Amino acid sequence: FPVTIAVPERCFTPIGNDPNTFQGVLDGNKKVICGLTIKLPTTDYVGLIGYMVNGTVKDLGMEDCNIQGYRYVGCMIGMADGSSLITTSYSTGLVWGGNGDLGGLMGLLANGTAENIYSTAHVILDSGMQHGDTAALVGDMWGGTMNYGYSIGLVDCPHNSNPTAADYPNNQGRCGGTLSRSSGNPVSELYYNVETSGRVISLPGEVGDAPGIPKTTIELKSPATFSGWDTTNIWTISTGIVTGK
């Protein structure tokens, strides 16, 4: 991702909403969008792409984003559904949400595939919300598949960092590391930094949930952790840090 596209601070309207969803292909061609700021604290579907159905985002980096929305909020995508594909992409910066379904890269994967993604973004759930599905990479997952991803960003939620079932009445409002919940859908090779995320554990809320595997900083710098990842074509391990090529 050697080329950066700077975005000045201004009122940016997310691409796609409900019912006017984004259904195209955004090929970043290994470019970086830097400094995108969106401040819509009472609006759902907020991110570079607000609501995507049967669309594709690939080979895109987003750095130093500052995103504020209400629900379905992420630096890159608020919500993805249908046969959407999100691949070989990453985010850094800050994401704030007022009512959950928010993540560092994407707020909600309702359906589709997310793979080979990562985020270092700091994610904040509004202090007035006791519950709301929130995580450092993808806030929530209702369907689809998610593979090969990690997060190291801090997740700020009103409740504590070592959750119990009492923190999540009726299995609602998990606050996780990489992912708040998988809803029983297939996921694999998803890691979060247990030392930097503020999440001691990710609490499975449903049978079959797999909300991410906690790893230490040392483990996330070890090539052995990523032995099954494609380090020839997609990922690079350099000075102990795993990034996209």
PDB file of C-alpha atoms in Angstrom:
ATOM      1  CA  PHE A   1       0.000   0.000   0.000  1.00  0.00           C
ATOM      2  CA  PRO A   2       2.588   2.606  -1.071  1.00  0.00           C
ATOM      3  CA  VAL A   3       0.291   5.388  -2.336  1.00  0.00           C
ATOM      4  CA  THR A   4      -1.749   7.593   0.003  1.00  0.00           C
ATOM      5  CA  ILE A   5      -4.872   9.574  -0.849  1.00  0.00           C
ATOM      6  CA  ALA A   6      -5.429  12.330   1.721  1.00  0.00           C
ATOM      7  CA  VAL A   7      -8.994  13.303   2.562  1.00  0.00           C
ATOM      8  CA  PRO A   8      -9.488  16.769   4.131  1.00  0.00           C
ATOM      9  CA  GLU A   9     -11.761  17.081   7.154  1.00  0.00           C
ATOM     10  CA  ARG A  10     -15.215  17.904   5.858  1.00  0.00           C
ATOM     11  CA  CYS A  11     -18.716  16.543   5.792  1.00  0.00           C
ATOM     12  CA  PHE A  12     -18.441  13.236   3.957  1.00  0.00           C
ATOM     13  CA  THR A  13     -21.570  11.315   3.015  1.00  0.00           C
ATOM     14  CA  PRO A  14     -21.106   7.529   3.323  1.00  0.00           C
ATOM     15  CA  ILE A  15     -21.421   5.625   0.053  1.00  0.00           C
ATOM     16  CA  GLY A  16     -24.637   3.623   0.248  1.00  0.00           C
ATOM     17  CA  ASN A  17     -27.427   3.612   2.816  1.00  0.00           C
ATOM     18  CA  ASP A  18     -30.796   2.008   3.412  1.00  0.00           C
ATOM     19  CA  PRO A  19     -32.439   1.581   0.895  1.00  0.00           C
ATOM     20  CA  ASN A  20     -29.840   2.932  -1.574  1.00  0.00           C
ATOM     21  CA  THR A  21     -27.134   0.340  -1.005  1.00  0.00           C
ATOM     22  CA  PHE A  22     -23.694   0.196  -2.612  1.00  0.00           C
ATOM     23  CA  GLN A  23     -23.575  -2.790  -4.994  1.00  0.00           C
ATOM     24  CA  GLY A  24     -20.407  -2.129  -6.936  1.00  0.00           C
ATOM     25  CA  VAL A  25     -16.707  -2.963  -6.716  1.00  0.00           C
ATOM     26  CA  LEU A  26     -14.232  -0.770  -4.865  1.00  0.00           C
ATOM     27  CA  ASP A  27     -10.764  -1.920  -5.890  1.00  0.00           C
ATOM     28  CA  GLY A  28      -8.271   0.051  -3.847  1.00  0.00           C
ATOM     29  CA  ASN A  29      -5.415  -1.162  -6.036  1.00  0.00           C
ATOM     30  CA  LYS A  30      -3.253  -1.145  -2.884  1.00  0.00           C
ATOM     31  CA  LYS A  31      -3.875   2.545  -2.234  1.00  0.00           C
ATOM     32  CA  VAL A  32      -4.495   4.151   1.163  1.00  0.00           C
ATOM     33  CA  ILE A  33      -7.257   6.600   2.081  1.00  0.00           C
ATOM     34  CA  CYS A  34      -5.866   8.757   4.863  1.00  0.00           C
ATOM     35  CA  GLY A  35      -7.690  10.941   7.362  1.00  0.00           C
ATOM     36  CA  LEU A  36     -11.334  10.294   6.441  1.00  0.00           C
ATOM     37  CA  THR A  37     -13.551  12.055   8.996  1.00  0.00           C
ATOM     38  CA  ILE A  38     -17.282  11.420   9.296  1.00  0.00           C
ATOM     39  CA  LYS A  39     -19.281  12.884  12.172  1.00  0.00           C
ATOM     40  CA  LEU A  40     -22.873  11.612  12.031  1.00  0.00           C
ATOM     41  CA  PRO A  41     -23.539  10.532  15.644  1.00  0.00           C
ATOM     42  CA  THR A  42     -27.295  10.030  15.155  1.00  0.00           C
ATOM     43  CA  THR A  43     -27.077   8.208  11.803  1.00  0.00           C
ATOM     44  CA  ASP A  44     -27.030   4.452  11.051  1.00  0.00           C
ATOM     45  CA  TYR A  45     -24.807   2.864   8.365  1.00  0.00           C
ATOM     46  CA  VAL A  46     -21.703   5.018   8.706  1.00  0.00           C
ATOM     47  CA  GLY A  47     -18.273   4.439   7.193  1.00  0.00           C
ATOM     48  CA  LEU A  48     -16.559   5.004   3.863  1.00  0.00           C
ATOM     49  CA  ILE A  49     -19.287   2.655   2.615  1.00  0.00           C
ATOM     50  CA  GLY A  50     -22.398   2.865   4.741  1.00  0.00           C
ATOM     51  CA  TYR A  51     -24.378  -0.134   3.491  1.00  0.00           C
ATOM     52  CA  MET A  52     -23.127  -2.648   0.911  1.00  0.00           C
ATOM     53  CA  VAL A  53     -25.133  -5.486  -0.680  1.00  0.00           C
ATOM     54  CA  ASN A  54     -23.507  -7.921  -3.148  1.00  0.00           C
ATOM     55  CA  GLY A  55     -20.545  -5.577  -3.420  1.00  0.00           C
ATOM     56  CA  THR A  56     -16.777  -5.988  -3.195  1.00  0.00           C
ATOM     57  CA  VAL A  57     -14.024  -4.085  -1.402  1.00  0.00           C
ATOM     58  CA  LYS A  58     -10.475  -5.269  -1.955  1.00  0.00           C
ATOM     59  CA  ASP A  59      -6.856  -4.127  -1.718  1.00  0.00           C
ATOM     60  CA  LEU A  60      -7.728  -0.995   0.256  1.00  0.00           C
ATOM     61  CA  GLY A  61      -6.113   0.599   3.288  1.00  0.00           C
ATOM     62  CA  MET A  62      -7.690   3.257   5.492  1.00  0.00           C
ATOM     63  CA  GLU A  63      -5.463   5.112   7.917  1.00  0.00           C
ATOM     64  CA  ASP A  64      -6.206   7.659  10.653  1.00  0.00           C
ATOM     65  CA  CYS A  65      -9.959   7.501  10.133  1.00  0.00           C
ATOM     66  CA  ASN A  66     -12.222   9.354  12.575  1.00  0.00           C
ATOM     67  CA  ILE A  67     -15.710   7.902  12.252  1.00  0.00           C
ATOM     68  CA  GLN A  68     -18.771   8.671  14.362  1.00  0.00           C
ATOM     69  CA  GLY A  69     -22.182   7.092  13.822  1.00  0.00           C
ATOM     70  CA  TYR A  70     -25.072   5.600  15.741  1.00  0.00           C
ATOM     71  CA  ARG A  71     -25.424   1.938  14.690  1.00  0.00           C
ATOM     72  CA  TYR A  72     -23.690  -0.160  11.996  1.00  0.00           C
ATOM     73  CA  VAL A  73     -20.480   1.840  12.123  1.00  0.00           C
ATOM     74  CA  GLY A  74     -16.988   1.009  10.862  1.00  0.00           C
ATOM     75  CA  CYS A  75     -14.031   2.816   9.394  1.00  0.00           C
ATOM     76  CA  MET A  76     -14.433   1.098   6.018  1.00  0.00           C
ATOM     77  CA  ILE A  77     -17.967  -0.382   6.027  1.00  0.00           C
ATOM     78  CA  GLY A  78     -21.003   0.110   8.229  1.00  0.00           C
ATOM     79  CA  MET A  79     -22.848  -3.041   7.117  1.00  0.00           C
ATOM     80  CA  ALA A  80     -22.271  -5.686   4.434  1.00  0.00           C
ATOM     81  CA  ASP A  81     -24.950  -8.109   3.257  1.00  0.00           C
ATOM     82  CA  GLY A  82     -25.798 -10.463   0.405  1.00  0.00           C
ATOM     83  CA  SER A  83     -22.813 -12.010  -1.363  1.00  0.00           C
ATOM     84  CA  SER A  84     -20.477  -9.153  -0.416  1.00  0.00           C
ATOM     85  CA  LEU A  85     -16.721  -9.713  -0.322  1.00  0.00           C
ATOM     86  CA  ILE A  86     -14.273  -7.775   1.829  1.00  0.00           C
ATOM     87  CA  THR A  87     -10.676  -8.865   1.346  1.00  0.00           C
ATOM     88  CA  THR A  88      -7.049  -7.750   1.649  1.00  0.00           C
ATOM     89  CA  SER A  89      -7.971  -4.530   3.432  1.00  0.00           C
ATOM     90  CA  TYR A  90      -7.186  -2.807   6.744  1.00  0.00           C
ATOM     91  CA  SER A  91      -7.949   0.213   8.917  1.00  0.00           C
ATOM     92  CA  THR A  92      -6.385   2.406  11.588  1.00  0.00           C
ATOM     93  CA  GLY A  93      -7.786   5.330  13.540  1.00  0.00           C
ATOM     94  CA  LEU A  94     -10.880   5.850  15.715  1.00  0.00           C
ATOM     95  CA  VAL A  95     -14.452   4.559  15.488  1.00  0.00           C
ATOM     96  CA  TRP A  96     -17.237   5.748  17.828  1.00  0.00           C
ATOM     97  CA  GLY A  97     -20.783   4.417  17.958  1.00  0.00           C
ATOM     98  CA  GLY A  98     -23.892   5.272  19.923  1.00  0.00           C
ATOM     99  CA  ASN A  99     -25.769   1.967  19.793  1.00  0.00           C
ATOM    100  CA  GLY A 100     -23.535  -0.972  18.929  1.00  0.00           C
ATOM    101  CA  ASP A 101     -22.779  -3.019  15.817  1.00  0.00           C
ATOM    102  CA  LEU A 102     -19.524  -1.149  15.470  1.00  0.00           C
ATOM    103  CA  GLY A 103     -16.035  -2.321  14.622  1.00  0.00           C
ATOM    104  CA  GLY A 104     -12.647  -0.995  13.651  1.00  0.00           C
ATOM    105  CA  LEU A 105     -13.005  -2.115  10.045  1.00  0.00           C
ATOM    106  CA  MET A 106     -16.697  -3.015   9.700  1.00  0.00           C
ATOM    107  CA  GLY A 107     -19.753  -2.688  11.912  1.00  0.00           C
ATOM    108  CA  LEU A 108     -21.785  -5.715  10.818  1.00  0.00           C
ATOM    109  CA  LEU A 109     -21.227  -8.637   8.483  1.00  0.00           C
ATOM    110  CA  ALA A 110     -24.843  -9.677   7.881  1.00  0.00           C
ATOM    111  CA  ASN A 111     -23.815 -12.001   5.066  1.00  0.00           C
ATOM    112  CA  GLY A 112     -20.940 -12.485   2.658  1.00  0.00           C
ATOM    113  CA  THR A 113     -17.232 -13.135   3.144  1.00  0.00           C
ATOM    114  CA  ALA A 114     -14.558 -11.202   5.014  1.00  0.00           C
ATOM    115  CA  GLU A 115     -11.016 -12.509   4.767  1.00  0.00           C
ATOM    116  CA  ASN A 116      -7.418 -11.336   5.039  1.00  0.00           C
ATOM    117  CA  ILE A 117      -8.276  -8.192   6.977  1.00  0.00           C
ATOM    118  CA  TYR A 118      -6.948  -6.391  10.042  1.00  0.00           C
ATOM    119  CA  SER A 119      -7.467  -3.290  12.132  1.00  0.00           C
ATOM    120  CA  THR A 120      -5.545  -1.328  14.732  1.00  0.00           C
ATOM    121  CA  ALA A 121      -8.377   1.180  15.243  1.00  0.00           C
ATOM    122  CA  HIS A 122      -9.571   2.280  18.680  1.00  0.00           C
ATOM    123  CA  VAL A 123     -13.291   1.469  19.005  1.00  0.00           C
ATOM    124  CA  ILE A 124     -15.552   3.261  21.489  1.00  0.00           C
ATOM    125  CA  LEU A 125     -19.137   2.411  22.440  1.00  0.00           C
ATOM    126  CA  ASP A 126     -20.946   5.432  23.884  1.00  0.00           C
ATOM    127  CA  SER A 127     -20.847   5.515  27.683  1.00  0.00           C
ATOM    128  CA  GLY A 128     -24.624   5.829  27.819  1.00  0.00           C
ATOM    129  CA  MET A 129     -25.027   2.367  26.283  1.00  0.00           C
ATOM    130  CA  GLN A 130     -24.777  -0.549  28.672  1.00  0.00           C
ATOM    131  CA  HIS A 131     -24.795  -3.046  25.826  1.00  0.00           C
ATOM    132  CA  GLY A 132     -24.058  -3.045  22.105  1.00  0.00           C
ATOM    133  CA  ASP A 133     -22.204  -5.539  19.909  1.00  0.00           C
ATOM    134  CA  THR A 134     -18.761  -4.010  19.560  1.00  0.00           C
ATOM    135  CA  ALA A 135     -15.305  -5.307  18.612  1.00  0.00           C
ATOM    136  CA  ALA A 136     -11.940  -4.169  17.324  1.00  0.00           C
ATOM    137  CA  LEU A 137     -12.229  -5.684  13.827  1.00  0.00           C
ATOM    138  CA  VAL A 138     -15.868  -6.530  12.972  1.00  0.00           C
ATOM    139  CA  GLY A 139     -18.521  -5.522  15.471  1.00  0.00           C
ATOM    140  CA  ASP A 140     -21.057  -8.259  14.814  1.00  0.00           C
ATOM    141  CA  MET A 141     -21.704 -11.167  12.461  1.00  0.00           C
ATOM    142  CA  TRP A 142     -25.118 -12.519  11.528  1.00  0.00           C
ATOM    143  CA  GLY A 143     -24.137 -14.688   8.546  1.00  0.00           C
ATOM    144  CA  GLY A 144     -21.435 -15.487   6.020  1.00  0.00           C
ATOM    145  CA  THR A 145     -17.831 -16.485   6.692  1.00  0.00           C
ATOM    146  CA  MET A 146     -14.834 -14.721   8.184  1.00  0.00           C
ATOM    147  CA  ASN A 147     -11.254 -15.963   7.959  1.00  0.00           C
ATOM    148  CA  TYR A 148      -7.692 -14.750   8.486  1.00  0.00           C
ATOM    149  CA  GLY A 149      -7.936 -11.527  10.414  1.00  0.00           C
ATOM    150  CA  TYR A 150      -6.540  -9.848  13.494  1.00  0.00           C
ATOM    151  CA  SER A 151      -6.918  -6.725  15.589  1.00  0.00           C
ATOM    152  CA  ILE A 152      -4.778  -4.959  18.162  1.00  0.00           C
ATOM    153  CA  GLY A 153      -6.903  -1.876  18.862  1.00  0.00           C
ATOM    154  CA  LEU A 154      -8.421  -0.900  22.192  1.00  0.00           C
ATOM    155  CA  VAL A 155     -12.138  -1.627  22.638  1.00  0.00           C
ATOM    156  CA  ASP A 156     -13.841   0.779  25.062  1.00  0.00           C
ATOM    157  CA  CYS A 157     -17.190  -0.449  26.371  1.00  0.00           C
ATOM    158  CA  PRO A 158     -19.134   0.754  29.414  1.00  0.00           C
ATOM    159  CA  HIS A 159     -19.046  -2.674  31.052  1.00  0.00           C
ATOM    160  CA  ASN A 160     -15.946  -4.447  32.302  1.00  0.00           C
ATOM    161  CA  SER A 161     -13.142  -6.114  30.355  1.00  0.00           C
ATOM    162  CA  ASN A 162     -13.730  -9.561  31.864  1.00  0.00           C
ATOM    163  CA  PRO A 163     -17.405 -10.150  31.002  1.00  0.00           C
ATOM    164  CA  THR A 164     -19.749 -12.686  32.478  1.00  0.00           C
ATOM    165  CA  ALA A 165     -23.195 -13.799  31.387  1.00  0.00           C
ATOM    166  CA  ALA A 166     -24.683 -11.135  33.668  1.00  0.00           C
ATOM    167  CA  ASP A 167     -23.136  -8.446  31.450  1.00  0.00           C
ATOM    168  CA  TYR A 168     -25.082  -9.740  28.460  1.00  0.00           C
ATOM    169  CA  PRO A 169     -28.763 -10.309  29.295  1.00  0.00           C
ATOM    170  CA  ASN A 170     -30.500 -12.437  26.649  1.00  0.00           C
ATOM    171  CA  ASN A 171     -27.152 -12.810  24.851  1.00  0.00           C
ATOM    172  CA  GLN A 172     -27.320  -9.227  23.586  1.00  0.00           C
ATOM    173  CA  GLY A 173     -24.608  -6.619  23.470  1.00  0.00           C
ATOM    174  CA  ARG A 174     -21.334  -8.473  23.596  1.00  0.00           C
ATOM    175  CA  CYS A 175     -18.111  -6.483  23.590  1.00  0.00           C
ATOM    176  CA  GLY A 176     -15.338  -8.594  22.090  1.00  0.00           C
ATOM    177  CA  GLY A 177     -11.804  -8.584  20.779  1.00  0.00           C
ATOM    178  CA  THR A 178     -11.733  -9.374  17.064  1.00  0.00           C
ATOM    179  CA  LEU A 179     -15.456 -10.083  16.823  1.00  0.00           C
ATOM    180  CA  SER A 180     -18.280  -9.779  19.349  1.00  0.00           C
ATOM    181  CA  ARG A 181     -20.014 -12.955  18.121  1.00  0.00           C
ATOM    182  CA  SER A 182     -20.139 -15.233  15.103  1.00  0.00           C
ATOM    183  CA  SER A 183     -23.778 -16.352  15.598  1.00  0.00           C
ATOM    184  CA  GLY A 184     -22.676 -19.909  14.849  1.00  0.00           C
ATOM    185  CA  ASN A 185     -21.304 -19.016  11.405  1.00  0.00           C
ATOM    186  CA  PRO A 186     -17.950 -20.371  10.172  1.00  0.00           C
ATOM    187  CA  VAL A 187     -14.893 -18.407  11.234  1.00  0.00           C
ATOM    188  CA  SER A 188     -11.222 -19.327  11.442  1.00  0.00           C
ATOM    189  CA  GLU A 189      -7.844 -17.794  12.205  1.00  0.00           C
ATOM    190  CA  LEU A 190      -9.183 -14.691  13.956  1.00  0.00           C
ATOM    191  CA  TYR A 191      -6.902 -13.219  16.620  1.00  0.00           C
ATOM    192  CA  TYR A 192      -6.946 -10.235  18.928  1.00  0.00           C
ATOM    193  CA  ASN A 193      -4.309  -8.795  21.236  1.00  0.00           C
ATOM    194  CA  VAL A 194      -5.416  -9.566  24.762  1.00  0.00           C
ATOM    195  CA  GLU A 195      -2.932  -7.007  26.154  1.00  0.00           C
ATOM    196  CA  THR A 196      -3.924  -3.992  24.055  1.00  0.00           C
ATOM    197  CA  SER A 197      -7.629  -4.599  23.387  1.00  0.00           C
ATOM    198  CA  GLY A 198      -8.849  -4.255  26.942  1.00  0.00           C
ATOM    199  CA  ARG A 199     -10.781  -7.497  26.429  1.00  0.00           C
ATOM    200  CA  VAL A 200      -9.634 -10.232  28.778  1.00  0.00           C
ATOM    201  CA  ILE A 201     -11.993 -12.661  27.064  1.00  0.00           C
ATOM    202  CA  SER A 202     -14.591 -12.639  24.321  1.00  0.00           C
ATOM    203  CA  LEU A 203     -17.682 -14.275  25.740  1.00  0.00           C
ATOM    204  CA  PRO A 204     -19.468 -16.691  23.403  1.00  0.00           C
ATOM    205  CA  GLY A 205     -23.136 -15.830  23.590  1.00  0.00           C
ATOM    206  CA  GLU A 206     -24.603 -18.606  21.471  1.00  0.00           C
ATOM    207  CA  VAL A 207     -23.910 -22.245  20.667  1.00  0.00           C
ATOM    208  CA  GLY A 208     -21.154 -22.381  18.074  1.00  0.00           C
ATOM    209  CA  ASP A 209     -19.912 -18.852  18.684  1.00  0.00           C
ATOM    210  CA  ALA A 210     -16.243 -18.249  17.964  1.00  0.00           C
ATOM    211  CA  PRO A 211     -15.615 -14.560  18.577  1.00  0.00           C
ATOM    212  CA  GLY A 212     -11.844 -14.585  18.225  1.00  0.00           C
ATOM    213  CA  ILE A 213      -8.783 -16.126  19.846  1.00  0.00           C
ATOM    214  CA  PRO A 214      -6.834 -14.075  22.410  1.00  0.00           C
ATOM    215  CA  LYS A 215      -3.120 -13.744  21.743  1.00  0.00           C
ATOM    216  CA  THR A 216      -0.344 -11.904  23.538  1.00  0.00           C
ATOM    217  CA  THR A 217       1.835  -9.312  21.843  1.00  0.00           C
ATOM    218  CA  ILE A 218       4.675 -11.816  21.688  1.00  0.00           C
ATOM    219  CA  GLU A 219       2.430 -14.441  20.111  1.00  0.00           C
ATOM    220  CA  LEU A 220       1.238 -11.967  17.481  1.00  0.00           C
ATOM    221  CA  LYS A 221       4.862 -11.280  16.535  1.00  0.00           C
ATOM    222  CA  SER A 222       5.644 -14.959  16.120  1.00  0.00           C
ATOM    223  CA  PRO A 223       5.584 -16.485  12.613  1.00  0.00           C
ATOM    224  CA  ALA A 224       4.331 -19.717  14.198  1.00  0.00           C
ATOM    225  CA  THR A 225       1.015 -18.015  15.023  1.00  0.00           C
ATOM    226  CA  PHE A 226       0.399 -17.393  11.335  1.00  0.00           C
ATOM    227  CA  SER A 227       1.670 -20.694   9.991  1.00  0.00           C
ATOM    228  CA  GLY A 228      -1.509 -21.335   7.988  1.00  0.00           C
ATOM    229  CA  TRP A 229      -1.673 -17.853   6.458  1.00  0.00           C
ATOM    230  CA  ASP A 230      -0.611 -17.022   2.905  1.00  0.00           C
ATOM    231  CA  THR A 231       2.660 -15.195   3.547  1.00  0.00           C
ATOM    232  CA  THR A 232       3.711 -15.599  -0.091  1.00  0.00           C
ATOM    233  CA  ASN A 233       0.996 -13.598  -1.828  1.00  0.00           C
ATOM    234  CA  ILE A 234      -1.047 -11.766   0.810  1.00  0.00           C
ATOM    235  CA  TRP A 235       0.692 -11.283   4.158  1.00  0.00           C
ATOM    236  CA  THR A 236       4.169 -10.078   5.093  1.00  0.00           C
ATOM    237  CA  ILE A 237       5.921 -10.784   8.389  1.00  0.00           C
ATOM    238  CA  SER A 238       8.527  -8.088   8.934  1.00  0.00           C
ATOM    239  CA  THR A 239      10.342  -7.337  12.217  1.00  0.00           C
ATOM    240  CA  GLY A 240       7.740  -9.368  14.022  1.00  0.00           C
ATOM    241  CA  ILE A 241       4.720  -7.493  12.626  1.00  0.00           C
ATOM    242  CA  VAL A 242       2.218  -9.072  10.225  1.00  0.00           C
ATOM    243  CA  THR A 243       0.848  -6.736   7.541  1.00  0.00           C
ATOM    244  CA  GLY A 244      -0.680  -6.992   4.080  1.00  0.00           C
ATOM    245  CA  LYS A 245       1.578  -6.930   1.045  1.00  0.00           C
TER     246      LYS A 245
END
